Short mmCIF file of C-alpha atoms and ligand atoms in Angstrom, two decimals:
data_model
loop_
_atom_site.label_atom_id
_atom_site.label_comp_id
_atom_site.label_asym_id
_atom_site.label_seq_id
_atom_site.Cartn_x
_atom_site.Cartn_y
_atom_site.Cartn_z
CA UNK A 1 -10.41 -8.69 -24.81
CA UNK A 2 -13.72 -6.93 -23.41
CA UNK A 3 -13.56 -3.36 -23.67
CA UNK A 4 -11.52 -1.50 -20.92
CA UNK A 5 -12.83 -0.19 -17.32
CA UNK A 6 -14.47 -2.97 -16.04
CA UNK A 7 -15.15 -3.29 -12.42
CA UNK A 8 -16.70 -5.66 -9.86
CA UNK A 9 -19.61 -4.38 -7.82
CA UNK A 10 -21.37 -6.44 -5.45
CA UNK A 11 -20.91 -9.74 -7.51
CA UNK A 12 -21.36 -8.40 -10.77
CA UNK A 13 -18.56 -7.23 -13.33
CA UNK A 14 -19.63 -4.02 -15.08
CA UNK A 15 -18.72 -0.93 -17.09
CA UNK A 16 -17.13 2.03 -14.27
CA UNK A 17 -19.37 3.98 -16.19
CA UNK A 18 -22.43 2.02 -14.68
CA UNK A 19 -21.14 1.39 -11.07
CA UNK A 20 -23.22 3.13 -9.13
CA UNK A 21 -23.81 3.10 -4.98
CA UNK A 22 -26.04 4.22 -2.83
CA UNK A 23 -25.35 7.43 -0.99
CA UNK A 24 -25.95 6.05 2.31
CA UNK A 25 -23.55 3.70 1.88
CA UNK A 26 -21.28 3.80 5.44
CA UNK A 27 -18.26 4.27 3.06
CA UNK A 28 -19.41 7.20 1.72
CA UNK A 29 -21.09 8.45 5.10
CA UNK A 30 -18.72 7.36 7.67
CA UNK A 31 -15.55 6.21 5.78
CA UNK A 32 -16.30 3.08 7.07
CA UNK A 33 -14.32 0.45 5.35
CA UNK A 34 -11.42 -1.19 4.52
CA UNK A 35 -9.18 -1.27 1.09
CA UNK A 36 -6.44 -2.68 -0.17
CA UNK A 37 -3.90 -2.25 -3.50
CA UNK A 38 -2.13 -5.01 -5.20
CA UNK A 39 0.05 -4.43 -8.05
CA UNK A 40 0.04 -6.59 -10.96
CA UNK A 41 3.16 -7.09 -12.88
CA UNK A 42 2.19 -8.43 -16.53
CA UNK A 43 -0.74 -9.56 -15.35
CA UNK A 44 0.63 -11.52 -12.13
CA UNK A 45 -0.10 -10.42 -8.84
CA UNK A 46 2.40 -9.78 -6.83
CA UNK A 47 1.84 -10.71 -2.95
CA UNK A 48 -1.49 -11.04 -3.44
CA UNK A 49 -2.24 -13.92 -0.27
CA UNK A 50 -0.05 -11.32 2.10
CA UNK A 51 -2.98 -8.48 0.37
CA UNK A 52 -5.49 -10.81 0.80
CA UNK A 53 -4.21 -11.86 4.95
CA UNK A 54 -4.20 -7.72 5.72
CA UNK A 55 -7.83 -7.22 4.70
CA UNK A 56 -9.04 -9.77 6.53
CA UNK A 57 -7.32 -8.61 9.60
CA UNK A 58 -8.42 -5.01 9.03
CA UNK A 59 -11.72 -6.45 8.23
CA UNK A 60 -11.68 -8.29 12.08
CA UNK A 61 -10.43 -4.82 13.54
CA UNK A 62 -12.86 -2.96 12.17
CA UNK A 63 -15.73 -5.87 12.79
CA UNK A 64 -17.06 -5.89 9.42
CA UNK A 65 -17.79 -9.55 7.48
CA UNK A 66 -15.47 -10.75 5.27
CA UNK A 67 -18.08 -11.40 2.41
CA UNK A 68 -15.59 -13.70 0.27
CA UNK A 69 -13.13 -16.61 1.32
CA UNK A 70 -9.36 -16.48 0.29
CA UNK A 71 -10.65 -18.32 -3.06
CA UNK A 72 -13.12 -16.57 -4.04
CA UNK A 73 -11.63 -12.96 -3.43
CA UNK A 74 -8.25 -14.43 -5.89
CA UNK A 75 -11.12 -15.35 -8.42
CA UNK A 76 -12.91 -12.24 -8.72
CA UNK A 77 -9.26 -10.42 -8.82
CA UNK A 78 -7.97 -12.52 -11.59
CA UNK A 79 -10.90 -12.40 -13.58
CA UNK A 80 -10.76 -8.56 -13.10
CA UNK A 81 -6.85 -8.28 -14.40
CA UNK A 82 -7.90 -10.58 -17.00
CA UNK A 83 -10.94 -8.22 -18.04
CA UNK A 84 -8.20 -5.03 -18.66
CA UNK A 85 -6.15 -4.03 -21.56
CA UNK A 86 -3.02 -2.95 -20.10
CA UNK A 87 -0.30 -5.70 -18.25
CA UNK A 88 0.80 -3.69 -15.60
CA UNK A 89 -1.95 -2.83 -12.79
CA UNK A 90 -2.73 -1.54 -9.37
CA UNK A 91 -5.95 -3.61 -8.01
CA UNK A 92 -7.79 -1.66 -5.89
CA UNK A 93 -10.55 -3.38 -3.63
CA UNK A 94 -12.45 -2.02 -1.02
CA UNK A 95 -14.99 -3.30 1.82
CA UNK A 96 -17.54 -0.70 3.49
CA UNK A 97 -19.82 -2.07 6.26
CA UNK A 98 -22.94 -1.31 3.72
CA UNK A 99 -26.10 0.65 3.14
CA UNK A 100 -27.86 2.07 6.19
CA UNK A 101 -29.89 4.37 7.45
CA UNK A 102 -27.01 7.26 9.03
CA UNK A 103 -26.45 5.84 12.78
CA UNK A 104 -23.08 5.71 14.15
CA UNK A 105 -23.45 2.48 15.69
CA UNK A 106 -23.29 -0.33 13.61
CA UNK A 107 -26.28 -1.58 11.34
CA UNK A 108 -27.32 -5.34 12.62
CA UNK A 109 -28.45 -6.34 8.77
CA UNK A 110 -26.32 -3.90 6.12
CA UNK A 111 -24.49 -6.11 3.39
CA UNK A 112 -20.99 -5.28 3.13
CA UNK A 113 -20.27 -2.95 -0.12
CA UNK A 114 -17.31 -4.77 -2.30
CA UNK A 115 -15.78 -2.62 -4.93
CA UNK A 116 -12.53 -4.08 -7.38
CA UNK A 117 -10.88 -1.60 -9.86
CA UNK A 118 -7.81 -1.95 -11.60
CA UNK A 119 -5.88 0.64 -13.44
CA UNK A 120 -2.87 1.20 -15.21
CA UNK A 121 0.67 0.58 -12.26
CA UNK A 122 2.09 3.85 -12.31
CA UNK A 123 6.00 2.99 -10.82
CA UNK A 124 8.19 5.92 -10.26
CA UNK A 125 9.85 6.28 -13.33
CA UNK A 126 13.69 5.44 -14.01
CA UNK A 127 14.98 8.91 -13.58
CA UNK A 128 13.39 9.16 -10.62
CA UNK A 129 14.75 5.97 -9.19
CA UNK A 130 18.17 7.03 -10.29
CA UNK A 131 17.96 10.66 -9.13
CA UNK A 132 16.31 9.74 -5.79
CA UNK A 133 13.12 12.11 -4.31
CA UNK A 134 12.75 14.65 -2.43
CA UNK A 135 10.26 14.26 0.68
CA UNK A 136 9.53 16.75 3.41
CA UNK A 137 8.44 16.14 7.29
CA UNK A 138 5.43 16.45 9.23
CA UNK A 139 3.81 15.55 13.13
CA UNK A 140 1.74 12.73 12.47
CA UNK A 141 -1.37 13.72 13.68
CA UNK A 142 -3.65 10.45 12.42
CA UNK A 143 -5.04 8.24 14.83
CA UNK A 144 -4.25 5.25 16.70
CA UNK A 145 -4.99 2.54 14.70
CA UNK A 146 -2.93 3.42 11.45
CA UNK A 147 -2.44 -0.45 11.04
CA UNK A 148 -5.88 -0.71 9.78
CA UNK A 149 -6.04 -0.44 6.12
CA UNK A 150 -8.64 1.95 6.49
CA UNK A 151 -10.50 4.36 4.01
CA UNK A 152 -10.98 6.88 6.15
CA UNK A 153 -7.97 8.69 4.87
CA UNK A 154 -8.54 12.47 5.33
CA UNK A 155 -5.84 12.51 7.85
CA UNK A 156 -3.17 10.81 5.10
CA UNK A 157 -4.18 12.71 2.69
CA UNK A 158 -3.61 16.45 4.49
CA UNK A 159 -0.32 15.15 5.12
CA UNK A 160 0.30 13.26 1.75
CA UNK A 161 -0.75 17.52 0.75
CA UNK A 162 2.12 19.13 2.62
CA UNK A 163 4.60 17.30 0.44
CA UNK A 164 2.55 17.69 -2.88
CA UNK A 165 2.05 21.64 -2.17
CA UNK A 166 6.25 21.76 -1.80
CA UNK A 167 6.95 19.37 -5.34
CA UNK A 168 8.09 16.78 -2.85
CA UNK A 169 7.21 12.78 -3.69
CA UNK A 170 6.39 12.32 0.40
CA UNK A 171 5.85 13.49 3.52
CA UNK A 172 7.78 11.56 6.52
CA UNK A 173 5.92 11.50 9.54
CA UNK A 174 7.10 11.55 13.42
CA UNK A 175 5.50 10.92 16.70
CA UNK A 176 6.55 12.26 20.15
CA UNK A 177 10.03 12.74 18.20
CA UNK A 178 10.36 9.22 16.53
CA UNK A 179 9.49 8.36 12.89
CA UNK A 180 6.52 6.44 12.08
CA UNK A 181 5.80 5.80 8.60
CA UNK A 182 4.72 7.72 5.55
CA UNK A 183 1.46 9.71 4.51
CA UNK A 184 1.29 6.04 1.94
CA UNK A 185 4.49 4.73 2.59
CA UNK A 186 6.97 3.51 4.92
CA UNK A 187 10.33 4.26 5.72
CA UNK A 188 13.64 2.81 6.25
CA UNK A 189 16.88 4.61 7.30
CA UNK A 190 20.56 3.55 6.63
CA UNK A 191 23.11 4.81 9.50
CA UNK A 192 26.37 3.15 9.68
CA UNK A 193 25.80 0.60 7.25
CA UNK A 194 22.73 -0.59 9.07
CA UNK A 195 19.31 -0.41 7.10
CA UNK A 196 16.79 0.81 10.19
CA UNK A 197 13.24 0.98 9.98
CA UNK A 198 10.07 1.07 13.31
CA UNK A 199 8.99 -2.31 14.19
CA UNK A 200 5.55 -2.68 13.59
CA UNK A 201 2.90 -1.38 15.94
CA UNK A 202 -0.84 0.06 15.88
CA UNK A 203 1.13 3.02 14.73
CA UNK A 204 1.91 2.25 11.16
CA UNK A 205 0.81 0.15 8.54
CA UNK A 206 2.46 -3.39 8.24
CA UNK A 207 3.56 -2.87 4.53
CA UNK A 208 3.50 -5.76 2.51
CA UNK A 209 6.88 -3.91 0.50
CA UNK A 210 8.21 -3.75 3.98
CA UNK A 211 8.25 -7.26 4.59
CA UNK A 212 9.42 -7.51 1.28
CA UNK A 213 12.65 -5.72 1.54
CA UNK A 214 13.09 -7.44 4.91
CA UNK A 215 12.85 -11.01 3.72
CA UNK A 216 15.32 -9.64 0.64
CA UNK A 217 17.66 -7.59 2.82
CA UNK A 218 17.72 -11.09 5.44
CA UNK A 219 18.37 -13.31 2.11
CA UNK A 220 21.03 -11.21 0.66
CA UNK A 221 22.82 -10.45 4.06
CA UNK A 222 22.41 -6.88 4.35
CA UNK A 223 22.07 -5.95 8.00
CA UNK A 224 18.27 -4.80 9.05
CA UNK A 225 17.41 -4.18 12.76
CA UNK A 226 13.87 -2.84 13.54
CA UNK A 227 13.88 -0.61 16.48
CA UNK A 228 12.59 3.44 17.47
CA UNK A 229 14.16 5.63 14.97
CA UNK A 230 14.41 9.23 16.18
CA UNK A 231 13.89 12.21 14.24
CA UNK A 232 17.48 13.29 14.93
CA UNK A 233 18.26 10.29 13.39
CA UNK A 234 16.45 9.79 10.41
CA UNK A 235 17.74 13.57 9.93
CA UNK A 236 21.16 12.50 9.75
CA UNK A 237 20.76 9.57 8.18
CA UNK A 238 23.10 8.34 5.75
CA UNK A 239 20.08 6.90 3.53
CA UNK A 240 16.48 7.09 3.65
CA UNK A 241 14.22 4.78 1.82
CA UNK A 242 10.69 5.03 0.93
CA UNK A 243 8.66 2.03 0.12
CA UNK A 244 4.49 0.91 -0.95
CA UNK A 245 3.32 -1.43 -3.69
CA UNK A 246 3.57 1.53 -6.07
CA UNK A 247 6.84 2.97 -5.29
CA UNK A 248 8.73 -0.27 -4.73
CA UNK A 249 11.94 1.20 -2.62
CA UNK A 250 12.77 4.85 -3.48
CA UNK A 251 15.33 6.74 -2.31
CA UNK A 252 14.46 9.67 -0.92
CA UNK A 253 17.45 12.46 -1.28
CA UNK A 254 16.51 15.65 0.03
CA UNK A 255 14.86 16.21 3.68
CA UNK A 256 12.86 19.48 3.99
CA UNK A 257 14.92 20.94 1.24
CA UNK A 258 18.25 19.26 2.93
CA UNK A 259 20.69 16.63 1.28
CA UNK A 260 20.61 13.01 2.82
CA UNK A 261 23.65 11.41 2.87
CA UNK A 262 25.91 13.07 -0.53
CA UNK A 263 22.32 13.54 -1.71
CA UNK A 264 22.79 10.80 -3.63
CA UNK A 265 20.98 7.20 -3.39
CA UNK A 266 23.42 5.70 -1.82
CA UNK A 267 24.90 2.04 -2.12
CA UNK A 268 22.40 -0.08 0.10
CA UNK A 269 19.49 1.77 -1.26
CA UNK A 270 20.89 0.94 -5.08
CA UNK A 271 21.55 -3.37 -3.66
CA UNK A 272 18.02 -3.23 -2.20
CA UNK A 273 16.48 -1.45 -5.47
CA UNK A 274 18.75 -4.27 -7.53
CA UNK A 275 17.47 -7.31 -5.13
CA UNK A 276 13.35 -5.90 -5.46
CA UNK A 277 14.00 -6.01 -9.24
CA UNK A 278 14.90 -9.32 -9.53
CA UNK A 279 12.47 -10.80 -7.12
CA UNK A 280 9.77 -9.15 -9.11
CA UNK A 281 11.39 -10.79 -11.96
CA UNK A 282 11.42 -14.07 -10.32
CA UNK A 283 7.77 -13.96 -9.30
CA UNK A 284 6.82 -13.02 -12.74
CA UNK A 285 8.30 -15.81 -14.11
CA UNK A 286 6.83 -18.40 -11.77
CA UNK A 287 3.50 -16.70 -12.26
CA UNK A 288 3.52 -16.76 -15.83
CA UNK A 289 4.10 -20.66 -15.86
CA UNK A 290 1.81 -21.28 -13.31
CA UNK A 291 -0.34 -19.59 -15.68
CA UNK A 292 0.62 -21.93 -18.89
CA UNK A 293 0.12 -24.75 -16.73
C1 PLP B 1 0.20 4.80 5.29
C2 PLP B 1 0.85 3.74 4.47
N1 PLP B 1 1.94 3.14 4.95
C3 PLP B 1 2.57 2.18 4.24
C4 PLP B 1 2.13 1.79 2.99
C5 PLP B 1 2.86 0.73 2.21
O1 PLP B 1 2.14 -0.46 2.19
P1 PLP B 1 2.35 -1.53 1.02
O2 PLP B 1 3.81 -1.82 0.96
O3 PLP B 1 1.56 -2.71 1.48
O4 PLP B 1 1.83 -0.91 -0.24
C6 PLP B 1 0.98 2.39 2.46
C7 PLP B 1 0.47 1.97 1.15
O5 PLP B 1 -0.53 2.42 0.68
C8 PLP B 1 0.31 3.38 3.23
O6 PLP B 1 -0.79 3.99 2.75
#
């Protein structure tokens, strides 16, 4: 095993300690870039061609080069996982348009900046899971393109704030009174026996988790609908759900200091959180042969 840390920079696999970019890098400048985070589950990724399909489109959007093909962005990835000590990790990877002299218009000859990380998968742990979180509410005040996986994440991060400065896991946001997503999440409600969540638009991220617990919730015949959610309703909601590559599906069980539901996560949320665990399972396994093979 080669000693722990290592990251790829611009083609090369190196200590963190000597990754080093230029300040005018458009990333660090202008926020200009894209990113992405995969986890790894014993050293499988999980999703990672649905990862890989969302930077390229946010790398279209936002008209900067893809510098790799599918093939060789899964190489450099699994060659980085391999490269760490721990089993369990978050893959971080990140495009900015590149080094230029400060101009808001584009450069016409900067090479796109690619850095991969991977740490340690920090999950919510078990007690949280079977406690369920508490989240609080804000006006989501980020722009119009939150379907970008974009680095430019000042506006996230005040909001991911609000919920940090209250001991909350979350902060749910709402638009023109109707729920959006969350500051690095997004959300599903359960009224009625009916798992609800926004169909995707420019206004939220497509989460890979989301499609996950739609494909499981389709498979295992729990009833989904995608449609507006309004605040009133996600207020009264019987369930709420949180979900990301990090949090998998998380209950959420207080609202601005307010019960959901019995304040309890409640029966769908616990099938979902059930159906998520074995898929990962099932993934694992296949990846791990694939693997031997
Ligand atoms: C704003 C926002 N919405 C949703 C998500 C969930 O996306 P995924 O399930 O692909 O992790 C994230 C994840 O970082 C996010 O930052």
């Amino acid at each position: 095993m080669e000693k722990s840390g290592m990251v790829f920079l611009n083609g090369k696999f190196l200590p963190i300690e000597e990754a080093r970019v230029p300040v005018l890098d458009r990333g660090f400048i202008f926020g200009d870039g894209v990113y992405e985070l995969v986890p790894v589950y014993s050293r499988v990724p999980f999703r990672l061609d649905e990862h890989l399909a969302r930077l390229e489109r946010s790398l279209a959007a936002v008209r900067i080069r893809n510098p790799y093909g599918r093939a060789e962005w899964r190489d450099i990835i699994v060659q980085l996982v391999a490269k760490q000590p721990f089993e369990d990790q978050g893959v971080y990877f990140q495009v900015t348009r590149g080094v230029a002299k400060r101009d808001h218009a584009f450069p016409k000859d900067a090479a796109p900046t690619v850095f991969v990380m991977s740490n340690p998968l920090v999950c919510p742990p078990k007690e949280l899971v079977e406690s369920g979180a508490a989240a609080v509410t804000a006006d989501d005040f980020r722009w119009q393109r939150c379907d970008i996986k974009s680095i430019s994440l000042i506006g996230n991060c005040l909001l991911r704030q609000v919920s940090a400065d209250a001991g909350a896991v979350e902060t749910i946001l709402f638009r023109d009174g109707q729920l959006t997503e969350a500051s690095a999440s997004n959300v599903f409600v359960v009224r009625g026996g009916v798992i609800l969540s926004p169909p995707k638009s420019k206004l939220i991220l497509p989460g890979i988790t989301y499609d996950v617990v739609t494909e499981l919730a389709q498979a295992g015949g729990l009833p989904l609908q995608f449609r507006d959610v309004s605040e009133a309703e996600t207020r009264g909601a019987d369930e709420i759900w949180v979900t990301s590559s990090s949090k998998e599906v998380l209950a959420i069980v207080t609202l601005d200091g307010k019960p959901v539901g019995d304040g309890k996560p409640g029966p769908l949320f616990r099938r979902m959180y059930a159906l998520y665990q074995e898929f990962k399972q099932k993934v694992m396994r296949a990846g791990k042969e694939r693997q031997a093979a």
